[in-house]
Amino acid sequence: MAGGLSTAARLMGGFFEVTGVNHRYLVVIDDERYNLGSWSRVSGLGVTWQVCEYRAGDSNDVFTYVGEPTYSRIRLSRAVCFDSQVVQEWLCQQANRYRPLSGTIQLVDSVGLKIVGWDLKHFFPVGWSVSELDPSHSGVAVETLELAHTGFLHDDVKFSL
């Protein structure tokens, strides 16, 4: 029974060794020019598409087709840590000049190896906050960073003649 879990992992093709742990995310900007460190929570990583309808002439048939994608804002949260200073410096640079950035949110395993990543296009910070700093409440101070972006799918339209 002692080797049961490792035997099961081998039989399942190493499933247990490559599963992303749902509480470790890394945020890297501009090909590692900025590393905002590890985050424990990511929300808003989603996309929806408009549903478009068209009715031609006097026909009662309505044609439905997919429209433009809309991406949600992303909220990153973690306990305040040494990397919080890196975020503050990055926010100061962004406040003084807007430059569209690219970056990656990576889900990593227990040793920090990338399992999957989402490449964000043209993103910028739209909010940052830290939880209430009140000594009468025990708990961890949490910082939250909110990002707007134009997408993470590789859906660029390319025309060829």
PDB file of C-alpha atoms in Angstrom:
ATOM      1  CA  MET A   1       0.000   0.000   0.000  1.00  0.00           C
ATOM      2  CA  ALA A   2       2.948   2.312   0.593  1.00  0.00           C
ATOM      3  CA  GLY A   3       3.684   2.648  -3.117  1.00  0.00           C
ATOM      4  CA  GLY A   4       0.012   2.737  -4.142  1.00  0.00           C
ATOM      5  CA  LEU A   5      -0.146   6.414  -5.053  1.00  0.00           C
ATOM      6  CA  SER A   6       3.071   6.371  -7.079  1.00  0.00           C
ATOM      7  CA  THR A   7       1.926   3.194  -8.851  1.00  0.00           C
ATOM      8  CA  ALA A   8      -1.395   4.841  -9.647  1.00  0.00           C
ATOM      9  CA  ALA A   9       0.446   7.910 -10.952  1.00  0.00           C
ATOM     10  CA  ARG A  10       2.572   5.741 -13.264  1.00  0.00           C
ATOM     11  CA  LEU A  11      -0.494   3.889 -14.529  1.00  0.00           C
ATOM     12  CA  MET A  12      -2.269   7.184 -15.245  1.00  0.00           C
ATOM     13  CA  GLY A  13       0.668   8.505 -17.251  1.00  0.00           C
ATOM     14  CA  GLY A  14       2.012  10.748 -14.502  1.00  0.00           C
ATOM     15  CA  PHE A  15      -1.292  12.591 -14.082  1.00  0.00           C
ATOM     16  CA  PHE A  16      -0.565  13.489 -10.474  1.00  0.00           C
ATOM     17  CA  GLU A  17       2.851  14.928 -11.275  1.00  0.00           C
ATOM     18  CA  VAL A  18       1.651  17.390 -13.948  1.00  0.00           C
ATOM     19  CA  THR A  19      -1.599  18.611 -12.461  1.00  0.00           C
ATOM     20  CA  GLY A  20      -1.585  22.337 -11.759  1.00  0.00           C
ATOM     21  CA  VAL A  21      -2.063  23.282  -8.138  1.00  0.00           C
ATOM     22  CA  ASN A  22      -4.993  25.667  -7.996  1.00  0.00           C
ATOM     23  CA  HIS A  23      -3.273  28.207  -5.765  1.00  0.00           C
ATOM     24  CA  ARG A  24       0.003  29.063  -7.479  1.00  0.00           C
ATOM     25  CA  TYR A  25       0.114  31.548 -10.322  1.00  0.00           C
ATOM     26  CA  LEU A  26       3.027  33.575 -11.665  1.00  0.00           C
ATOM     27  CA  VAL A  27       2.580  36.881 -13.496  1.00  0.00           C
ATOM     28  CA  VAL A  28       5.341  37.862 -15.914  1.00  0.00           C
ATOM     29  CA  ILE A  29       5.275  41.004 -18.085  1.00  0.00           C
ATOM     30  CA  ASP A  30       7.083  41.787 -21.354  1.00  0.00           C
ATOM     31  CA  ASP A  31       9.111  38.581 -21.660  1.00  0.00           C
ATOM     32  CA  GLU A  32      10.186  38.639 -18.009  1.00  0.00           C
ATOM     33  CA  ARG A  33      11.131  42.315 -17.997  1.00  0.00           C
ATOM     34  CA  TYR A  34       8.878  42.552 -14.950  1.00  0.00           C
ATOM     35  CA  ASN A  35       8.119  39.603 -12.714  1.00  0.00           C
ATOM     36  CA  LEU A  36       5.203  40.434 -10.421  1.00  0.00           C
ATOM     37  CA  GLY A  37       5.759  37.233  -8.487  1.00  0.00           C
ATOM     38  CA  SER A  38       3.448  34.522  -7.284  1.00  0.00           C
ATOM     39  CA  TRP A  39      -0.282  35.070  -6.726  1.00  0.00           C
ATOM     40  CA  SER A  40      -2.701  32.812  -4.880  1.00  0.00           C
ATOM     41  CA  ARG A  41      -5.947  33.778  -6.614  1.00  0.00           C
ATOM     42  CA  VAL A  42      -6.874  34.712 -10.178  1.00  0.00           C
ATOM     43  CA  SER A  43     -10.452  35.570 -11.120  1.00  0.00           C
ATOM     44  CA  GLY A  44     -12.061  36.935 -14.265  1.00  0.00           C
ATOM     45  CA  LEU A  45      -9.974  34.942 -16.713  1.00  0.00           C
ATOM     46  CA  GLY A  46     -12.787  34.483 -19.204  1.00  0.00           C
ATOM     47  CA  VAL A  47     -14.174  35.341 -22.619  1.00  0.00           C
ATOM     48  CA  THR A  48     -17.687  35.611 -24.065  1.00  0.00           C
ATOM     49  CA  TRP A  49     -18.837  36.187 -27.631  1.00  0.00           C
ATOM     50  CA  GLN A  50     -21.652  38.357 -28.862  1.00  0.00           C
ATOM     51  CA  VAL A  51     -24.478  36.510 -30.546  1.00  0.00           C
ATOM     52  CA  CYS A  52     -25.478  38.306 -33.748  1.00  0.00           C
ATOM     53  CA  GLU A  53     -28.689  37.785 -35.683  1.00  0.00           C
ATOM     54  CA  TYR A  54     -29.535  38.663 -39.271  1.00  0.00           C
ATOM     55  CA  ARG A  55     -32.817  38.396 -41.124  1.00  0.00           C
ATOM     56  CA  ALA A  56     -32.718  38.826 -44.905  1.00  0.00           C
ATOM     57  CA  GLY A  57     -35.594  40.417 -46.801  1.00  0.00           C
ATOM     58  CA  ASP A  58     -39.063  39.133 -46.075  1.00  0.00           C
ATOM     59  CA  SER A  59     -37.851  35.728 -44.878  1.00  0.00           C
ATOM     60  CA  ASN A  60     -38.856  34.642 -41.407  1.00  0.00           C
ATOM     61  CA  ASP A  61     -35.583  32.762 -41.032  1.00  0.00           C
ATOM     62  CA  VAL A  62     -33.099  34.376 -38.689  1.00  0.00           C
ATOM     63  CA  PHE A  63     -29.435  33.576 -39.161  1.00  0.00           C
ATOM     64  CA  THR A  64     -27.389  33.484 -35.983  1.00  0.00           C
ATOM     65  CA  TYR A  65     -23.622  33.883 -35.998  1.00  0.00           C
ATOM     66  CA  VAL A  66     -20.809  34.624 -33.606  1.00  0.00           C
ATOM     67  CA  GLY A  67     -19.726  38.209 -33.053  1.00  0.00           C
ATOM     68  CA  GLU A  68     -16.815  39.918 -31.330  1.00  0.00           C
ATOM     69  CA  PRO A  69     -15.225  38.435 -28.207  1.00  0.00           C
ATOM     70  CA  THR A  70     -15.358  40.336 -24.919  1.00  0.00           C
ATOM     71  CA  TYR A  71     -12.772  39.679 -22.231  1.00  0.00           C
ATOM     72  CA  SER A  72     -13.371  40.133 -18.514  1.00  0.00           C
ATOM     73  CA  ARG A  73     -11.086  42.129 -16.263  1.00  0.00           C
ATOM     74  CA  ILE A  74      -8.653  39.968 -14.339  1.00  0.00           C
ATOM     75  CA  ARG A  75      -8.252  40.236 -10.566  1.00  0.00           C
ATOM     76  CA  LEU A  76      -5.101  38.885  -8.934  1.00  0.00           C
ATOM     77  CA  SER A  77      -4.925  38.460  -5.149  1.00  0.00           C
ATOM     78  CA  ARG A  78      -2.298  37.330  -2.660  1.00  0.00           C
ATOM     79  CA  ALA A  79      -0.932  37.992   0.795  1.00  0.00           C
ATOM     80  CA  VAL A  80       1.180  41.138   0.938  1.00  0.00           C
ATOM     81  CA  CYS A  81       4.811  40.032   0.519  1.00  0.00           C
ATOM     82  CA  PHE A  82       8.221  41.194  -0.702  1.00  0.00           C
ATOM     83  CA  ASP A  83       6.983  41.062  -4.324  1.00  0.00           C
ATOM     84  CA  SER A  84       4.383  43.705  -3.406  1.00  0.00           C
ATOM     85  CA  GLN A  85       7.150  46.305  -3.668  1.00  0.00           C
ATOM     86  CA  VAL A  86       7.826  45.214  -7.271  1.00  0.00           C
ATOM     87  CA  VAL A  87       4.126  45.731  -8.030  1.00  0.00           C
ATOM     88  CA  GLN A  88       4.242  49.226  -6.482  1.00  0.00           C
ATOM     89  CA  GLU A  89       7.248  50.189  -8.614  1.00  0.00           C
ATOM     90  CA  TRP A  90       5.540  48.832 -11.741  1.00  0.00           C
ATOM     91  CA  LEU A  91       2.333  50.753 -10.937  1.00  0.00           C
ATOM     92  CA  CYS A  92       4.330  53.987 -10.541  1.00  0.00           C
ATOM     93  CA  GLN A  93       5.883  53.476 -13.972  1.00  0.00           C
ATOM     94  CA  GLN A  94       2.475  52.771 -15.518  1.00  0.00           C
ATOM     95  CA  ALA A  95       0.901  55.835 -13.898  1.00  0.00           C
ATOM     96  CA  ASN A  96       3.414  58.161 -15.561  1.00  0.00           C
ATOM     97  CA  ARG A  97       3.069  56.797 -19.087  1.00  0.00           C
ATOM     98  CA  TYR A  98       0.775  54.377 -20.805  1.00  0.00           C
ATOM     99  CA  ARG A  99       2.425  51.738 -22.915  1.00  0.00           C
ATOM    100  CA  PRO A 100       0.516  48.634 -23.992  1.00  0.00           C
ATOM    101  CA  LEU A 101       2.066  45.575 -22.410  1.00  0.00           C
ATOM    102  CA  SER A 102       1.971  41.878 -23.016  1.00  0.00           C
ATOM    103  CA  GLY A 103       2.363  39.300 -20.325  1.00  0.00           C
ATOM    104  CA  THR A 104       1.583  35.831 -19.109  1.00  0.00           C
ATOM    105  CA  ILE A 105      -0.345  34.366 -16.232  1.00  0.00           C
ATOM    106  CA  GLN A 106       1.063  30.917 -15.558  1.00  0.00           C
ATOM    107  CA  LEU A 107      -0.464  28.118 -13.517  1.00  0.00           C
ATOM    108  CA  VAL A 108       2.471  26.275 -11.953  1.00  0.00           C
ATOM    109  CA  ASP A 109       2.915  22.971 -10.159  1.00  0.00           C
ATOM    110  CA  SER A 110       4.237  22.432  -6.636  1.00  0.00           C
ATOM    111  CA  VAL A 111       7.870  22.990  -7.701  1.00  0.00           C
ATOM    112  CA  GLY A 112       7.140  26.058  -9.844  1.00  0.00           C
ATOM    113  CA  LEU A 113       7.125  24.475 -13.304  1.00  0.00           C
ATOM    114  CA  LYS A 114       4.631  25.930 -15.777  1.00  0.00           C
ATOM    115  CA  ILE A 115       1.596  23.742 -16.456  1.00  0.00           C
ATOM    116  CA  VAL A 116      -0.368  26.166 -18.648  1.00  0.00           C
ATOM    117  CA  GLY A 117      -0.215  29.870 -19.413  1.00  0.00           C
ATOM    118  CA  TRP A 118      -2.484  32.596 -20.730  1.00  0.00           C
ATOM    119  CA  ASP A 119      -0.805  35.279 -22.863  1.00  0.00           C
ATOM    120  CA  LEU A 120      -2.480  38.639 -22.235  1.00  0.00           C
ATOM    121  CA  LYS A 121      -2.476  41.176 -25.058  1.00  0.00           C
ATOM    122  CA  HIS A 122      -2.391  44.946 -24.517  1.00  0.00           C
ATOM    123  CA  PHE A 123      -3.087  44.992 -20.822  1.00  0.00           C
ATOM    124  CA  PHE A 124      -2.783  47.694 -18.216  1.00  0.00           C
ATOM    125  CA  PRO A 125      -3.612  48.117 -14.523  1.00  0.00           C
ATOM    126  CA  VAL A 126      -7.036  49.547 -13.689  1.00  0.00           C
ATOM    127  CA  GLY A 127      -6.963  49.073  -9.932  1.00  0.00           C
ATOM    128  CA  TRP A 128      -4.909  48.061  -6.930  1.00  0.00           C
ATOM    129  CA  SER A 129      -5.889  47.747  -3.283  1.00  0.00           C
ATOM    130  CA  VAL A 130      -4.788  46.246  -0.001  1.00  0.00           C
ATOM    131  CA  SER A 131      -7.179  44.900   2.617  1.00  0.00           C
ATOM    132  CA  GLU A 132      -7.951  46.988   5.665  1.00  0.00           C
ATOM    133  CA  LEU A 133      -4.919  47.271   7.926  1.00  0.00           C
ATOM    134  CA  ASP A 134      -6.582  46.950  11.315  1.00  0.00           C
ATOM    135  CA  PRO A 135      -4.652  45.483  14.263  1.00  0.00           C
ATOM    136  CA  SER A 136      -7.884  44.419  15.973  1.00  0.00           C
ATOM    137  CA  HIS A 137      -8.524  41.882  13.197  1.00  0.00           C
ATOM    138  CA  SER A 138      -6.218  38.922  12.997  1.00  0.00           C
ATOM    139  CA  GLY A 139      -5.477  37.690   9.525  1.00  0.00           C
ATOM    140  CA  VAL A 140      -3.325  38.218   6.504  1.00  0.00           C
ATOM    141  CA  ALA A 141      -3.129  41.529   4.657  1.00  0.00           C
ATOM    142  CA  VAL A 142      -4.239  40.846   1.071  1.00  0.00           C
ATOM    143  CA  GLU A 143      -3.324  42.883  -1.994  1.00  0.00           C
ATOM    144  CA  THR A 144      -5.454  42.822  -5.143  1.00  0.00           C
ATOM    145  CA  LEU A 145      -4.399  43.945  -8.615  1.00  0.00           C
ATOM    146  CA  GLU A 146      -6.969  44.410 -11.388  1.00  0.00           C
ATOM    147  CA  LEU A 147      -5.977  44.305 -15.068  1.00  0.00           C
ATOM    148  CA  ALA A 148      -7.870  45.175 -18.252  1.00  0.00           C
ATOM    149  CA  HIS A 149      -6.744  43.536 -21.490  1.00  0.00           C
ATOM    150  CA  THR A 150      -7.740  42.929 -25.103  1.00  0.00           C
ATOM    151  CA  GLY A 151      -7.503  39.168 -25.032  1.00  0.00           C
ATOM    152  CA  PHE A 152      -5.626  35.983 -24.327  1.00  0.00           C
ATOM    153  CA  LEU A 153      -6.742  33.840 -27.256  1.00  0.00           C
ATOM    154  CA  HIS A 154      -4.506  33.647 -30.306  1.00  0.00           C
ATOM    155  CA  ASP A 155      -7.343  34.867 -32.523  1.00  0.00           C
ATOM    156  CA  ASP A 156      -5.625  37.502 -34.650  1.00  0.00           C
ATOM    157  CA  VAL A 157      -7.250  37.737 -38.072  1.00  0.00           C
ATOM    158  CA  LYS A 158      -4.817  36.966 -40.863  1.00  0.00           C
ATOM    159  CA  PHE A 159      -5.636  37.405 -44.528  1.00  0.00           C
ATOM    160  CA  SER A 160      -3.791  35.690 -47.335  1.00  0.00           C
ATOM    161  CA  LEU A 161      -4.257  36.138 -51.054  1.00  0.00           C
TER     162      LEU A 161
END
